[in-house]
Amino acid sequence: GENVEQHPSTLSVQEGDSAVIKCTYSDSASNYFPWYKQELGKRPQLIIDIRSNVGEKKDQRIAVTLNKTAKHFSLHITETQPEDSAVYFCAASGSYQLTFGKGTKLSVIP
Amino acid sequence: GAVVSQHPSWVICKSGTSVKIECRSLDFQATTMFWYRQFPKQSLMLMATSNEGSKATYEQGVEKDKFLINHASLTLSTLTVTSAHPEDSSFYICSAPIPGTGGYGYTFGSGTRLTVV
């Protein structure tokens, strides 16, 4: 089955700086790569996603890049704000099943 | 659109009792429902996949006799934790593929915090 590795597990940045979270996946058949933000005790919230036929996608301060050859994808958050503090999960999907990374706890220091 | 309503949001039960968690798709028909378990400070781990009208498929290491899944209709899937023990205390979340996305979108229930005392 699919295996998703996510790094780092914790990340602290100063407000206004950029944050980068990286994930690798093992199944070359995976074709959908969403990123979720999860606050304590809440459901995962989709922040951005990318399909396998696209190399990069951007939505305001958030961007995702995908390298299918190397089987890795990354989340980039620019101009971080305190409200960006949360746990972020990457995931990979093929055949209608999501596999999640272990998560990154992002702390944005005011 | 594609809303999944999950109840209860939290439950406390005594060790040895059973607890039922419900997930209802409110504005679409969910032929498939995924059930995840999330321990504190950990990731979402897939427990089982249920398909309407058929037996659920359980992930390796998940006891099917302990975690009973029923998906009797296109709008309701339930997870029953039988003979619950403190180690079953966790956050349980259901999820369904969003119709019409071809597998490129998923909607999640709000989760159930189970505490077994």
Short mmCIF file of C-alpha atoms in Angstrom, two decimals:
data_model
loop_
_atom_site.label_atom_id
_atom_site.label_comp_id
_atom_site.label_asym_id
_atom_site.label_seq_id
_atom_site.Cartn_x
_atom_site.Cartn_y
_atom_site.Cartn_z
CA GLY A 1 0.00 0.00 0.00
CA GLU A 2 0.84 3.67 -0.06
CA ASN A 3 3.31 5.12 2.43
CA VAL A 4 3.57 8.87 3.00
CA GLU A 5 6.50 10.41 4.84
CA GLN A 6 6.22 14.00 6.10
CA HIS A 7 8.92 16.34 7.41
CA PRO A 8 9.49 18.16 9.64
CA SER A 9 7.28 17.03 12.52
CA THR A 10 7.49 20.47 14.11
CA LEU A 11 8.27 23.83 12.58
CA SER A 12 8.56 27.24 14.21
CA VAL A 13 8.79 30.39 12.14
CA GLN A 14 8.64 34.08 12.83
CA GLU A 15 5.54 35.88 11.69
CA GLY A 16 6.02 37.04 8.12
CA ASP A 17 8.55 34.34 7.25
CA SER A 18 7.88 31.40 4.94
CA ALA A 19 7.21 27.82 5.97
CA VAL A 20 7.90 24.73 3.90
CA ILE A 21 6.67 21.22 4.62
CA LYS A 22 7.78 18.28 2.53
CA CYS A 23 6.25 14.90 1.82
CA THR A 24 7.26 11.84 -0.12
CA TYR A 25 5.06 9.00 -1.26
CA SER A 26 5.75 5.47 -2.39
CA ASP A 27 2.97 4.46 -4.79
CA SER A 28 3.55 5.78 -8.29
CA ALA A 29 -0.16 5.20 -9.02
CA SER A 30 -1.18 7.96 -6.59
CA ASN A 31 -2.60 10.88 -8.51
CA TYR A 32 -4.09 13.27 -5.98
CA PHE A 33 -2.21 15.12 -3.26
CA PRO A 34 -4.21 17.26 -0.83
CA TRP A 35 -2.95 19.25 2.12
CA TYR A 36 -5.06 19.63 5.23
CA LYS A 37 -4.93 21.96 8.20
CA GLN A 38 -6.27 20.54 11.41
CA GLU A 39 -6.98 22.40 14.60
CA LEU A 40 -7.24 20.53 17.86
CA GLY A 41 -10.38 18.42 18.03
CA LYS A 42 -11.60 19.50 14.62
CA ARG A 43 -11.96 17.86 11.25
CA PRO A 44 -9.17 18.26 8.67
CA GLN A 45 -9.71 21.30 6.49
CA LEU A 46 -8.52 21.21 2.89
CA ILE A 47 -6.22 24.13 2.18
CA ILE A 48 -4.89 23.20 -1.23
CA ASP A 49 -4.56 20.17 -3.45
CA ILE A 50 -2.78 19.17 -6.61
CA ARG A 51 -3.35 16.50 -9.20
CA SER A 52 -0.64 14.43 -10.80
CA ASN A 53 -0.84 16.21 -14.14
CA VAL A 54 0.16 19.53 -12.59
CA GLY A 55 3.56 20.55 -11.22
CA GLU A 56 2.59 23.55 -9.17
CA LYS A 57 -0.51 25.26 -7.84
CA LYS A 58 -0.87 28.50 -5.95
CA ASP A 59 -3.66 30.07 -3.94
CA GLN A 60 -2.74 33.43 -2.44
CA ARG A 61 -0.12 32.74 0.27
CA ILE A 62 -0.21 28.97 -0.18
CA ALA A 63 1.44 26.94 -2.90
CA VAL A 64 2.06 23.28 -3.54
CA THR A 65 4.67 21.74 -5.82
CA LEU A 66 4.75 18.17 -7.08
CA ASN A 67 7.63 16.19 -8.51
CA LYS A 68 6.18 12.92 -9.80
CA THR A 69 9.52 11.55 -10.87
CA ALA A 70 10.97 11.90 -7.39
CA LYS A 71 7.59 11.17 -5.75
CA HIS A 72 7.63 14.19 -3.52
CA PHE A 73 5.45 17.21 -2.97
CA SER A 74 5.77 20.28 -0.80
CA LEU A 75 3.61 22.92 0.84
CA HIS A 76 4.81 26.49 0.86
CA ILE A 77 3.22 29.14 3.04
CA THR A 78 4.48 32.69 2.59
CA GLU A 79 4.00 35.69 4.86
CA THR A 80 2.97 33.46 7.73
CA GLN A 81 0.50 34.76 10.29
CA PRO A 82 -0.26 33.58 13.84
CA GLU A 83 -3.54 32.09 12.63
CA ASP A 84 -1.54 29.74 10.40
CA SER A 85 -0.45 27.92 13.56
CA ALA A 86 -1.95 24.42 13.40
CA VAL A 87 -1.10 20.87 12.44
CA TYR A 88 -0.75 20.29 8.71
CA PHE A 89 -1.13 16.91 7.03
CA CYS A 90 -0.18 15.92 3.55
CA ALA A 91 -1.96 13.01 1.93
CA ALA A 92 -1.75 10.92 -1.22
CA SER A 93 -4.60 9.21 -2.97
CA GLY A 94 -5.00 6.61 -5.63
CA SER A 95 -7.99 4.34 -6.10
CA TYR A 96 -10.25 6.46 -3.87
CA GLN A 97 -8.22 5.99 -0.70
CA LEU A 98 -6.32 8.67 1.21
CA THR A 99 -3.09 7.95 3.06
CA PHE A 100 -1.93 10.67 5.42
CA GLY A 101 1.50 11.79 6.48
CA LYS A 102 2.27 11.99 10.20
CA GLY A 103 1.68 15.72 10.37
CA THR A 104 3.66 18.90 10.99
CA LYS A 105 2.92 21.16 13.91
CA LEU A 106 3.49 24.68 12.67
CA SER A 107 3.96 27.45 15.19
CA VAL A 108 4.06 31.04 13.97
CA ILE A 109 5.70 33.28 16.52
CA PRO A 110 4.35 36.85 16.60
CA GLY B 1 -22.40 20.78 -0.70
CA ALA B 2 -21.15 17.26 0.19
CA VAL B 3 -21.72 17.57 3.92
CA VAL B 4 -21.23 14.65 6.30
CA SER B 5 -22.84 15.00 9.70
CA GLN B 6 -21.18 12.97 12.47
CA HIS B 7 -22.68 12.25 15.88
CA PRO B 8 -22.03 12.32 18.70
CA SER B 9 -19.23 14.87 18.81
CA TRP B 10 -18.02 13.44 22.08
CA VAL B 11 -18.94 10.50 24.26
CA ILE B 12 -17.75 9.09 27.56
CA CYS B 13 -18.51 5.46 28.26
CA LYS B 14 -17.62 2.85 30.82
CA SER B 15 -15.18 0.10 30.05
CA GLY B 16 -16.95 -2.93 28.62
CA THR B 17 -19.86 -1.06 27.08
CA SER B 18 -20.52 -0.37 23.40
CA VAL B 19 -20.70 2.96 21.62
CA LYS B 20 -22.22 3.77 18.25
CA ILE B 21 -21.00 6.60 16.06
CA GLU B 22 -23.11 7.75 13.12
CA CYS B 23 -22.16 9.51 9.93
CA ARG B 24 -24.88 10.82 7.65
CA SER B 25 -24.39 12.31 4.23
CA LEU B 26 -26.83 15.21 4.17
CA ASP B 27 -26.90 16.34 0.56
CA PHE B 28 -25.44 13.45 -1.40
CA GLN B 29 -25.42 9.70 -1.51
CA ALA B 30 -22.30 8.19 0.01
CA THR B 31 -21.68 4.79 -1.53
CA THR B 32 -18.33 4.67 0.24
CA MET B 33 -17.38 5.81 3.74
CA PHE B 34 -13.93 5.73 5.25
CA TRP B 35 -13.44 5.46 9.00
CA TYR B 36 -10.30 6.88 10.57
CA ARG B 37 -8.92 6.83 14.08
CA GLN B 38 -6.62 9.55 15.35
CA PHE B 39 -4.74 9.23 18.62
CA PRO B 40 -3.47 12.41 20.31
CA LYS B 41 -0.70 14.13 18.37
CA GLN B 42 -0.81 11.45 15.70
CA SER B 43 -2.05 11.16 12.16
CA LEU B 44 -5.34 9.88 10.81
CA MET B 45 -5.09 6.14 10.39
CA LEU B 46 -7.57 4.38 8.15
CA MET B 47 -9.46 1.71 10.05
CA ALA B 48 -11.90 0.47 7.46
CA THR B 49 -13.75 1.25 4.27
CA SER B 50 -17.45 0.64 4.05
CA ASN B 51 -19.52 0.34 0.92
CA GLU B 52 -23.28 0.53 0.92
CA GLY B 53 -24.86 -2.88 0.98
CA SER B 54 -21.67 -4.88 1.41
CA LYS B 55 -19.24 -5.88 4.12
CA ALA B 56 -16.65 -3.41 5.24
CA THR B 57 -12.99 -3.85 4.39
CA TYR B 58 -10.76 -3.56 7.44
CA GLU B 59 -7.14 -2.47 7.49
CA GLN B 60 -4.53 -4.82 8.85
CA GLY B 61 -4.52 -4.90 12.61
CA VAL B 62 -8.07 -3.59 13.06
CA GLU B 63 -10.37 -6.07 14.77
CA LYS B 64 -13.53 -6.37 12.71
CA ASP B 65 -15.43 -7.98 15.58
CA LYS B 66 -14.60 -5.06 17.85
CA PHE B 67 -15.24 -2.24 15.39
CA LEU B 68 -18.53 -3.07 13.71
CA ILE B 69 -19.31 -1.05 10.62
CA ASN B 70 -22.72 -0.92 9.01
CA HIS B 71 -23.51 0.91 5.80
CA ALA B 72 -27.10 -0.12 5.23
CA SER B 73 -28.17 2.94 3.27
CA LEU B 74 -26.63 5.47 0.93
CA THR B 75 -26.86 8.18 3.57
CA LEU B 76 -25.89 6.43 6.78
CA SER B 77 -22.78 4.61 7.93
CA THR B 78 -22.22 3.62 11.55
CA LEU B 79 -19.24 2.50 13.57
CA THR B 80 -19.90 0.58 16.77
CA VAL B 81 -17.06 0.13 19.21
CA THR B 82 -17.96 -3.01 21.12
CA SER B 83 -16.69 -3.84 24.60
CA ALA B 84 -14.76 -0.58 24.68
CA HIS B 85 -11.59 -0.32 26.72
CA PRO B 86 -9.48 2.70 27.70
CA GLU B 87 -7.07 2.01 24.85
CA ASP B 88 -9.94 2.61 22.41
CA SER B 89 -10.13 6.22 23.57
CA SER B 90 -9.42 8.24 20.47
CA PHE B 91 -10.80 10.67 17.91
CA TYR B 92 -12.85 8.88 15.25
CA ILE B 93 -13.57 10.59 11.92
CA CYS B 94 -15.54 9.46 8.92
CA SER B 95 -14.90 10.62 5.38
CA ALA B 96 -16.52 10.15 1.99
CA PRO B 97 -15.44 10.87 -1.57
CA ILE B 98 -17.15 13.97 -2.90
CA PRO B 99 -19.42 12.93 -5.78
CA GLY B 100 -18.51 14.14 -9.21
CA THR B 101 -14.84 14.76 -8.39
CA GLY B 102 -13.60 11.45 -9.74
CA GLY B 103 -11.71 10.73 -6.55
CA TYR B 104 -10.16 14.19 -6.34
CA GLY B 105 -12.00 15.36 -3.25
CA TYR B 106 -13.10 14.11 0.14
CA THR B 107 -15.44 15.44 2.78
CA PHE B 108 -15.01 14.75 6.48
CA GLY B 109 -17.32 14.42 9.43
CA SER B 110 -16.65 16.63 12.42
CA GLY B 111 -15.23 13.75 14.43
CA THR B 112 -16.16 11.96 17.64
CA ARG B 113 -14.01 12.15 20.74
CA LEU B 114 -14.42 8.81 22.54
CA THR B 115 -13.25 8.51 26.13
CA VAL B 116 -13.50 5.13 27.81
CA VAL B 117 -13.25 5.20 31.60
#
